[in-house]
CSV table of C-alpha atoms in Angstrom, one decimal:
chain,number,residue,atom,x,y,z
A,1,MET,CA,-11.7,20.6,-11.4
A,2,LYS,CA,-12.5,18.5,-14.4
A,3,PRO,CA,-9.9,15.8,-15.3
A,4,VAL,CA,-8.1,16.2,-18.6
A,5,ASP,CA,-7.0,13.5,-21.0
A,6,GLY,CA,-4.3,11.3,-19.6
A,7,LYS,CA,-5.0,12.1,-15.9
A,8,ALA,CA,-8.2,10.3,-14.9
A,9,LEU,CA,-7.7,10.8,-11.2
A,10,GLN,CA,-5.9,14.2,-11.1
A,11,ARG,CA,-8.6,15.6,-8.8
A,12,ILE,CA,-7.7,13.1,-6.1
A,13,ARG,CA,-5.0,13.7,-3.5
A,14,VAL,CA,-3.7,10.7,-1.6
A,15,LEU,CA,-1.6,10.8,1.6
A,16,ASP,CA,0.5,7.6,1.6
A,17,LEU,CA,1.6,6.3,4.9
A,18,THR,CA,2.2,2.8,3.7
A,19,ARG,CA,5.2,0.6,3.7
A,20,VAL,CA,6.4,-2.7,2.3
A,21,ARG,CA,4.1,-4.1,-0.5
A,22,ALA,CA,0.4,-4.3,0.1
A,23,GLY,CA,-0.1,-0.6,0.8
A,24,PRO,CA,2.2,0.7,-2.0
A,25,THR,CA,0.4,-1.7,-4.4
A,26,CYS,CA,-2.9,0.0,-3.5
A,27,ILE,CA,-1.4,3.5,-3.9
A,28,ARG,CA,0.1,2.7,-7.3
A,29,GLN,CA,-3.3,2.3,-8.7
A,30,PHE,CA,-4.0,6.0,-7.9
A,31,ALA,CA,-0.5,7.4,-8.8
A,32,ASP,CA,-0.4,5.8,-12.3
A,33,TRP,CA,-3.8,7.4,-13.2
A,34,GLY,CA,-2.8,10.9,-12.2
A,35,ALA,CA,-3.7,11.3,-8.6
A,36,ASP,CA,-1.4,13.6,-6.5
A,37,VAL,CA,0.2,11.1,-4.2
A,38,ILE,CA,2.3,12.4,-1.3
A,39,LYS,CA,4.4,9.7,0.2
A,40,ILE,CA,5.0,10.6,3.8
A,41,GLU,CA,8.3,9.2,5.2
A,42,SER,CA,10.3,9.7,8.4
A,43,PRO,CA,13.1,12.3,8.4
A,44,GLU,CA,16.5,10.8,7.9
A,45,SER,CA,17.5,11.8,11.4
A,46,MET,CA,15.0,9.2,12.7
A,47,GLU,CA,16.9,6.4,10.9
A,48,VAL,CA,13.6,4.9,9.8
A,49,SER,CA,13.2,4.2,6.1
A,50,ASP,CA,11.0,2.4,3.5
A,51,GLY,CA,14.1,2.2,1.3
A,52,TRP,CA,14.5,-1.5,2.2
A,53,GLY,CA,18.1,-1.3,3.4
A,54,GLY,CA,19.6,1.0,0.8
A,55,MET,CA,17.7,-0.6,-2.1
A,56,ARG,CA,15.6,2.5,-2.9
A,57,ASP,CA,17.0,2.5,-6.4
A,58,GLY,CA,16.3,-1.2,-6.9
A,59,PRO,CA,13.6,-2.6,-9.1
A,60,ASP,CA,11.1,-3.5,-6.3
A,61,PHE,CA,11.0,0.0,-4.7
A,62,GLN,CA,11.0,1.8,-8.1
A,63,ASN,CA,8.2,-0.3,-9.4
A,64,LEU,CA,6.0,0.2,-6.3
A,65,HIS,CA,6.6,3.9,-5.7
A,66,ARG,CA,6.7,5.6,-9.1
A,67,ASN,CA,4.6,8.7,-9.8
A,68,LYS,CA,4.8,10.0,-6.2
A,69,ARG,CA,6.1,13.0,-4.3
A,70,SER,CA,8.0,12.5,-1.1
A,71,LEU,CA,7.5,14.5,2.1
A,72,THR,CA,9.4,13.8,5.4
A,73,ILE,CA,7.5,14.4,8.6
A,74,ASN,CA,8.1,13.2,12.2
A,75,LEU,CA,4.6,12.2,13.1
A,76,LYS,CA,5.6,11.8,16.7
A,77,ASP,CA,6.4,15.5,16.9
A,78,PRO,CA,3.4,17.9,17.5
A,79,LYS,CA,4.7,20.2,14.7
A,80,GLY,CA,5.0,17.3,12.3
A,81,LYS,CA,1.5,16.2,13.2
A,82,ALA,CA,0.3,19.7,12.5
A,83,ILE,CA,1.7,19.5,9.0
A,84,PHE,CA,0.0,16.3,8.5
A,85,TYR,CA,-3.3,17.7,9.7
A,86,ARG,CA,-3.0,20.6,7.3
A,87,LEU,CA,-2.5,18.1,4.4
A,88,VAL,CA,-5.5,16.2,5.6
A,89,GLU,CA,-7.7,19.3,5.2
A,90,LYS,CA,-7.4,19.2,1.4
A,91,ALA,CA,-6.8,15.4,0.9
A,92,ASP,CA,-9.3,12.9,-0.4
A,93,VAL,CA,-7.6,9.6,0.8
A,94,VAL,CA,-5.3,8.5,3.5
A,95,VAL,CA,-3.9,4.9,3.3
A,96,GLU,CA,-1.9,3.2,6.2
A,97,ASN,CA,-0.7,-0.3,7.0
A,98,PHE,CA,0.6,0.2,10.5
A,99,ARG,CA,-0.1,-2.3,13.2
A,100,PRO,CA,-3.7,-1.6,14.2
A,101,ASP,CA,-2.9,0.3,17.4
A,102,VAL,CA,-0.2,2.6,15.9
A,103,LYS,CA,-2.6,5.1,14.3
A,104,PHE,CA,-4.5,5.6,17.5
A,105,ARG,CA,-1.3,6.3,19.5
A,106,LEU,CA,-0.2,8.8,16.8
A,107,ASN,CA,-3.7,10.4,16.7
A,108,ILE,CA,-3.9,9.9,13.0
A,109,ASP,CA,-6.8,7.4,13.1
A,110,TYR,CA,-10.0,7.8,11.0
A,111,GLU,CA,-12.1,9.3,13.8
A,112,THR,CA,-9.5,12.0,14.4
A,113,LEU,CA,-9.0,12.8,10.8
A,114,SER,CA,-12.7,12.8,9.9
A,115,LYS,CA,-13.2,15.7,12.3
A,116,ILE,CA,-10.6,17.7,10.3
A,117,ASN,CA,-12.1,16.6,7.0
A,118,PRO,CA,-15.4,14.8,7.0
A,119,ARG,CA,-14.9,13.8,3.3
A,120,ILE,CA,-11.7,11.9,3.9
A,121,VAL,CA,-11.6,8.2,2.8
A,122,TYR,CA,-9.3,6.4,5.2
A,123,ALA,CA,-8.0,3.0,4.3
A,124,SER,CA,-6.3,0.5,6.6
A,125,ILE,CA,-4.5,-2.6,5.5
A,126,SER,CA,-3.6,-5.2,8.1
A,127,GLY,CA,-2.5,-8.8,8.3
A,128,PHE,CA,-5.5,-10.2,10.1
A,129,GLY,CA,-8.0,-7.4,10.6
A,130,GLN,CA,-8.3,-4.3,12.8
A,131,ASP,CA,-9.7,-6.3,15.7
A,132,GLY,CA,-10.3,-9.9,16.8
A,133,PRO,CA,-8.0,-12.4,18.4
A,134,TYR,CA,-5.2,-12.2,15.8
A,135,ALA,CA,-5.3,-8.4,15.3
A,136,LYS,CA,-1.9,-7.7,16.9
A,137,ARG,CA,-0.1,-10.5,15.1
A,138,PRO,CA,2.5,-9.4,12.5
A,139,GLY,CA,1.0,-10.1,9.1
A,140,PHE,CA,3.3,-11.5,6.4
A,141,ASP,CA,2.3,-12.8,2.9
A,142,HIS,CA,4.0,-16.2,3.5
A,143,ILE,CA,2.1,-16.7,6.8
A,144,VAL,CA,-1.2,-15.7,5.3
A,145,GLN,CA,-0.8,-18.0,2.2
A,146,GLY,CA,-0.7,-20.8,4.7
A,147,MET,CA,-3.5,-19.6,7.0
A,148,GLY,CA,-5.7,-18.7,4.0
A,149,GLY,CA,-5.6,-22.2,2.5
A,150,LEU,CA,-3.5,-21.4,-0.6
A,151,MET,CA,-0.5,-23.4,0.2
A,152,SER,CA,-2.6,-26.5,0.8
A,153,ILE,CA,-3.8,-26.4,-2.8
A,154,THR,CA,-0.5,-25.3,-4.4
A,155,GLY,CA,2.2,-27.6,-5.6
A,156,ASP,CA,2.7,-31.3,-5.8
A,157,PRO,CA,1.3,-33.5,-3.1
A,158,ALA,CA,4.6,-35.5,-2.9
A,159,HIS,CA,6.5,-32.3,-1.8
A,160,GLY,CA,4.1,-30.9,0.8
A,161,PRO,CA,2.6,-27.4,1.0
A,162,MET,CA,4.0,-24.9,-1.5
A,163,ARG,CA,3.9,-21.1,-1.5
A,164,THR,CA,3.4,-19.2,-4.8
A,165,GLY,CA,6.3,-17.5,-6.5
A,166,ILE,CA,4.8,-14.0,-5.9
A,167,ALA,CA,3.4,-12.2,-2.9
A,168,VAL,CA,-0.1,-12.9,-3.9
A,169,ALA,CA,-1.8,-12.0,-0.5
A,170,ASP,CA,0.1,-8.6,-0.4
A,171,THR,CA,-0.6,-7.8,-4.1
A,172,GLY,CA,-4.2,-8.9,-3.9
A,173,SER,CA,-4.8,-6.9,-0.7
A,174,GLY,CA,-3.4,-3.8,-2.4
A,175,LEU,CA,-5.8,-4.2,-5.4
A,176,TYR,CA,-8.8,-5.0,-3.2
A,177,CYS,CA,-8.0,-1.9,-1.1
A,178,ALA,CA,-7.8,0.3,-4.2
A,179,LEU,CA,-11.1,-1.0,-5.3
A,180,ALA,CA,-12.6,-0.4,-1.9
A,181,ILE,CA,-11.3,3.2,-1.9
A,182,MET,CA,-12.7,3.8,-5.4
A,183,THR,CA,-16.1,2.5,-4.2
A,184,ALA,CA,-16.0,4.8,-1.1
A,185,LEU,CA,-15.0,7.8,-3.3
A,186,PHE,CA,-17.9,7.0,-5.6
A,187,GLU,CA,-20.3,6.7,-2.7
A,188,ARG,CA,-19.1,10.1,-1.4
A,189,GLU,CA,-20.5,11.7,-4.4
A,190,ASP,CA,-23.9,10.9,-3.0
A,191,SER,CA,-23.4,11.3,0.7
A,192,GLY,CA,-20.7,13.9,0.8
A,193,LYS,CA,-19.0,11.9,3.5
A,194,GLY,CA,-15.9,9.7,3.7
A,195,GLN,CA,-15.6,6.5,5.6
A,196,TRP,CA,-13.1,4.0,7.0
A,197,VAL,CA,-12.1,1.2,4.6
A,198,GLN,CA,-10.6,-1.9,6.1
A,199,VAL,CA,-8.8,-4.7,4.2
A,200,SER,CA,-6.7,-7.6,5.6
A,201,LEU,CA,-4.3,-10.0,3.9
A,202,LEU,CA,-6.2,-13.0,5.5
A,203,GLN,CA,-9.6,-11.9,4.1
A,204,THR,CA,-8.0,-11.2,0.7
A,205,MET,CA,-6.4,-14.7,0.6
A,206,ILE,CA,-9.7,-16.4,1.3
A,207,ALA,CA,-11.6,-14.3,-1.2
A,208,MET,CA,-8.9,-15.1,-3.8
A,209,LEU,CA,-9.4,-18.9,-3.3
A,210,ASP,CA,-12.7,-18.2,-5.1
A,211,PHE,CA,-14.2,-21.5,-6.4
A,212,GLN,CA,-11.8,-23.6,-4.2
A,213,ALA,CA,-13.3,-22.0,-1.1
A,214,ALA,CA,-16.8,-22.3,-2.4
A,215,ARG,CA,-16.3,-26.0,-3.0
A,216,TRP,CA,-16.0,-26.4,0.8
A,217,LEU,CA,-18.7,-24.0,1.7
A,218,MET,CA,-21.3,-25.5,-0.6
A,219,LEU,CA,-20.3,-29.1,-0.9
A,220,ASN,CA,-18.0,-29.8,2.0
A,221,GLU,CA,-15.3,-30.8,-0.5
A,222,ILE,CA,-11.7,-30.2,0.7
A,223,PRO,CA,-9.6,-29.2,-2.3
A,224,SER,CA,-6.2,-31.0,-2.6
A,225,GLN,CA,-3.0,-30.2,-4.3
A,226,PRO,CA,-3.5,-30.8,-8.0
A,227,GLY,CA,0.1,-30.1,-9.0
A,228,ASN,CA,0.0,-28.8,-12.5
A,229,ASN,CA,-3.4,-30.3,-13.2
A,230,HIS,CA,-6.5,-28.3,-13.1
A,231,PRO,CA,-8.6,-29.3,-10.1
A,232,THR,CA,-11.6,-30.4,-12.2
A,233,SER,CA,-10.9,-29.8,-15.9
A,234,ILE,CA,-8.8,-32.6,-17.4
A,235,PRO,CA,-6.5,-32.5,-19.4
A,236,THR,CA,-5.3,-29.1,-18.3
A,237,GLY,CA,-1.7,-28.9,-17.3
A,238,VAL,CA,2.0,-29.1,-18.1
A,239,TYR,CA,3.2,-31.6,-20.7
A,240,PRO,CA,6.8,-32.5,-21.6
A,241,THR,CA,8.2,-31.9,-25.1
A,242,ALA,CA,11.5,-32.9,-26.8
A,243,ASP,CA,13.1,-29.6,-25.6
A,244,GLY,CA,11.0,-28.5,-22.6
A,245,HIS,CA,7.4,-28.2,-21.6
A,246,ILE,CA,4.2,-26.6,-22.8
A,247,ASN,CA,0.7,-25.9,-21.3
A,248,ILE,CA,-2.4,-27.5,-22.7
A,249,ALA,CA,-5.9,-26.7,-21.6
A,250,ALA,CA,-8.4,-29.1,-23.2
A,251,GLY,CA,-10.8,-30.2,-20.5
A,252,GLU,CA,-14.0,-29.2,-22.2
A,253,GLN,CA,-15.4,-31.9,-24.5
A,254,ALA,CA,-15.1,-30.0,-27.8
A,255,MET,CA,-11.6,-28.8,-26.9
A,256,PHE,CA,-10.5,-32.4,-26.0
A,257,LEU,CA,-11.8,-33.6,-29.4
A,258,ARG,CA,-9.8,-31.0,-31.2
A,259,LEU,CA,-6.7,-32.0,-29.1
A,260,CYS,CA,-7.1,-35.6,-30.1
A,261,ASN,CA,-7.3,-34.7,-33.7
A,262,ALA,CA,-4.3,-32.3,-33.5
A,263,ILE,CA,-2.0,-34.9,-32.0
A,264,GLY,CA,-3.2,-37.6,-34.5
A,265,ARG,CA,-5.1,-39.7,-31.9
A,266,PRO,CA,-8.8,-39.2,-32.7
A,267,ASP,CA,-9.3,-42.7,-31.2
A,268,LEU,CA,-8.7,-41.4,-27.7
A,269,ILE,CA,-12.2,-39.9,-27.5
A,270,GLU,CA,-13.6,-43.4,-28.0
A,271,VAL,CA,-11.7,-44.8,-25.0
A,272,GLU,CA,-14.2,-45.2,-22.2
A,273,ASN,CA,-11.9,-43.8,-19.5
A,274,PHE,CA,-11.4,-40.6,-21.6
A,275,SER,CA,-14.8,-40.3,-23.3
A,276,THR,CA,-16.4,-37.8,-20.9
A,277,GLU,CA,-15.2,-34.9,-18.8
A,278,GLU,CA,-16.1,-36.8,-15.6
A,279,ASN,CA,-14.2,-40.0,-16.7
A,280,ARG,CA,-11.1,-37.9,-17.7
A,281,SER,CA,-11.1,-36.4,-14.3
A,282,ILE,CA,-11.2,-39.8,-12.6
A,283,HIS,CA,-8.6,-41.2,-14.8
A,284,ARG,CA,-6.4,-38.1,-15.1
A,285,ASN,CA,-3.1,-39.9,-14.4
A,286,GLU,CA,-3.7,-42.5,-17.1
A,287,LEU,CA,-4.6,-39.8,-19.6
A,288,ASN,CA,-1.7,-37.6,-18.7
A,289,HIS,CA,0.7,-40.5,-19.2
A,290,VAL,CA,-0.7,-41.2,-22.7
A,291,LEU,CA,-0.5,-37.5,-23.7
A,292,SER,CA,3.0,-37.1,-22.3
A,293,ASP,CA,4.3,-40.0,-24.3
A,294,ILE,CA,3.0,-38.2,-27.4
A,295,THR,CA,4.1,-34.7,-26.6
A,296,ARG,CA,7.7,-35.8,-25.9
A,297,ARG,CA,8.1,-36.6,-29.6
A,298,ARG,CA,8.2,-33.0,-30.9
A,299,LYS,CA,9.8,-29.7,-29.8
A,300,SER,CA,7.7,-27.1,-28.0
A,301,SER,CA,7.6,-24.8,-30.9
A,302,GLU,CA,6.3,-27.5,-33.2
A,303,TRP,CA,3.5,-28.5,-30.8
A,304,LEU,CA,2.5,-24.9,-30.3
A,305,SER,CA,2.2,-24.4,-34.0
A,306,ILE,CA,0.1,-27.6,-34.3
A,307,MET,CA,-2.1,-26.6,-31.4
A,308,GLU,CA,-2.8,-23.2,-32.9
A,309,LYS,CA,-3.7,-24.6,-36.3
A,310,GLY,CA,-6.0,-27.1,-34.5
A,311,HIS,CA,-7.6,-24.4,-32.4
A,312,VAL,CA,-6.4,-26.1,-29.2
A,313,ALA,CA,-5.7,-23.9,-26.1
A,314,ALA,CA,-2.0,-24.2,-25.5
A,315,GLY,CA,0.9,-22.0,-24.7
A,316,PRO,CA,4.6,-21.8,-23.9
A,317,ILE,CA,6.0,-21.8,-20.4
A,318,TYR,CA,8.3,-18.8,-20.3
A,319,ARG,CA,11.0,-17.6,-18.0
A,320,VAL,CA,10.6,-13.9,-17.2
A,321,ASN,CA,13.1,-12.8,-19.8
A,322,GLU,CA,11.4,-14.9,-22.5
A,323,MET,CA,8.0,-13.5,-21.4
A,324,PHE,CA,9.0,-9.9,-22.0
A,325,ASP,CA,10.4,-10.9,-25.4
A,326,ASP,CA,7.1,-12.3,-26.6
A,327,ALA,CA,5.6,-10.4,-29.6
A,328,GLN,CA,2.1,-10.1,-27.9
A,329,ILE,CA,3.6,-8.8,-24.7
A,330,LYS,CA,5.7,-6.2,-26.6
A,331,HIS,CA,2.5,-5.2,-28.4
A,332,LEU,CA,0.7,-4.7,-25.0
A,333,LYS,CA,3.6,-2.5,-23.8
A,334,MET,CA,3.9,-4.2,-20.4
A,335,ALA,CA,7.4,-2.8,-19.9
A,336,ALA,CA,7.0,0.9,-19.4
A,337,PRO,CA,10.0,3.3,-19.8
A,338,VAL,CA,10.8,6.1,-17.3
A,339,ASP,CA,13.8,8.3,-16.6
A,340,HIS,CA,15.7,7.9,-13.3
A,341,LYS,CA,18.0,10.8,-12.4
A,342,ARG,CA,20.8,8.5,-11.3
A,343,ILE,CA,20.3,5.3,-13.2
A,344,GLY,CA,19.1,6.7,-16.4
A,345,LYS,CA,16.4,5.1,-18.5
A,346,ILE,CA,14.7,2.2,-16.7
A,347,LYS,CA,11.6,0.1,-17.4
A,348,LEU,CA,8.9,-0.8,-14.9
A,349,VAL,CA,5.8,-3.1,-15.0
A,350,ALA,CA,2.9,-1.3,-16.7
A,351,GLN,CA,-0.7,-1.3,-15.7
A,352,PRO,CA,-2.7,-4.3,-16.9
A,353,PHE,CA,-5.7,-2.4,-18.1
A,354,SER,CA,-6.2,0.6,-20.4
A,355,MET,CA,-8.8,3.2,-21.1
A,356,SER,CA,-9.4,4.8,-24.5
A,357,ARG,CA,-9.4,8.5,-23.5
A,358,THR,CA,-7.5,8.7,-20.2
A,359,PRO,CA,-4.6,6.2,-20.2
A,360,CYS,CA,-2.2,5.8,-17.3
A,361,GLU,CA,1.2,7.2,-17.5
A,362,ILE,CA,4.4,6.4,-15.6
A,363,ARG,CA,5.6,10.0,-15.4
A,364,THR,CA,8.4,9.9,-12.8
A,365,ALA,CA,10.6,7.3,-11.1
A,366,ALA,CA,10.2,6.8,-7.3
A,367,PRO,CA,11.3,10.0,-5.5
A,368,ASP,CA,14.2,10.3,-3.1
A,369,ARG,CA,13.3,10.5,0.5
A,370,GLY,CA,12.0,14.0,1.2
A,371,GLU,CA,12.6,15.1,-2.4
A,372,ASN,CA,9.5,17.3,-2.5
A,373,THR,CA,9.4,18.4,1.2
A,374,VAL,CA,10.1,22.1,0.5
A,375,GLU,CA,7.7,22.2,-2.5
A,376,ILE,CA,4.8,20.7,-0.5
A,377,LEU,CA,5.4,22.8,2.6
A,378,THR,CA,5.6,25.9,0.5
A,379,SER,CA,2.2,25.0,-1.0
A,380,LEU,CA,0.9,24.9,2.6
A,381,ASP,CA,2.2,28.5,3.1
A,382,TYR,CA,5.2,27.7,5.2
A,383,SER,CA,7.9,30.2,4.7
A,384,ASP,CA,11.5,29.4,3.9
A,385,ARG,CA,12.5,30.4,7.4
A,386,GLU,CA,9.9,28.2,8.9
A,387,ILE,CA,10.9,25.3,6.7
A,388,GLU,CA,14.5,25.6,7.7
A,389,ALA,CA,13.6,25.8,11.4
A,390,LEU,CA,11.5,22.6,11.1
A,391,ARG,CA,14.5,20.9,9.4
A,392,GLN,CA,16.9,22.0,12.1
A,393,GLU,CA,14.4,20.7,14.8
A,394,GLY,CA,14.2,17.3,13.1
A,395,VAL,CA,10.5,17.7,12.3
A,396,ILE,CA,11.1,17.3,8.6
């Protein structure tokens, strides 16, 4: 089936066994681009839910699980497993983030499912990997931020290690997993075969350290906490103003010269301690003190206007409400509207990339648990009587 405008991934069917954040972040990359995503949940009779304690209509759940259909199955019941296997026959992707041993106990591991459908791409997200000495440990974003080195390079040294304000290991793992699945689907076009994709929060966190990790691997340099300073490019950081703070990034030589001219201090480039990028890095505290004394004299809006006219990289430091009120962010349409049957019109976070012919679309709010069970089972040729019997037995 050829994709039509607006649904780039409509040919793809994804079976979503994920919970919490990393897995749903991965799945969202498929759902928003038109894939048929079936979120598989436990029946209410099992008293197990991904609704996060009754917060299914809350912003987090709605933002993660939009554009999906929901099917309830008891995967511990042979009849429930039979339903799942029938779905696998026509699916392209299965994604799970159980503890590494759970899928084998349930007989829904890659080896088992690949015998049903050799083209299936099976993705597993874990905290520390599918095997190895830490494989059975519970994996949480906060723990991995520490183990993966991020907390040691985040925050001010005077206050000790600091986690980031977002679940960066979870979100990064979901995005890496989506990329890995896309890669496997692309390779399948040549081989005709699926494969098992594995992503862990710990590996993701290390990969996301990027140049900071490479500094150790190549130079044996241990990065430290730079606070609001850039690790190597000075001056780059947060500077006080008469009514708040702004960001300035002027580490490169030509940019620093423009900054000096913009703030009315062209003489600073002649100061030996500030004359080169290397000297500014060494004498960062001295330079930041000089700049801060100057930036405190005007309001943030005045400095931002001056910096823009002087072609100096600078920007405001927004709270979230202020960020969404910015003209450029409104232009980029990062708040995407959708209708929710109980709440009414809501807005969710839009995708950060666009395509000219097949844009993404937030079509539906997150489904209620089991909202599409009858619809999906009917498509698998279950009769109304069979569906009701399955419900009575607690299979669905």
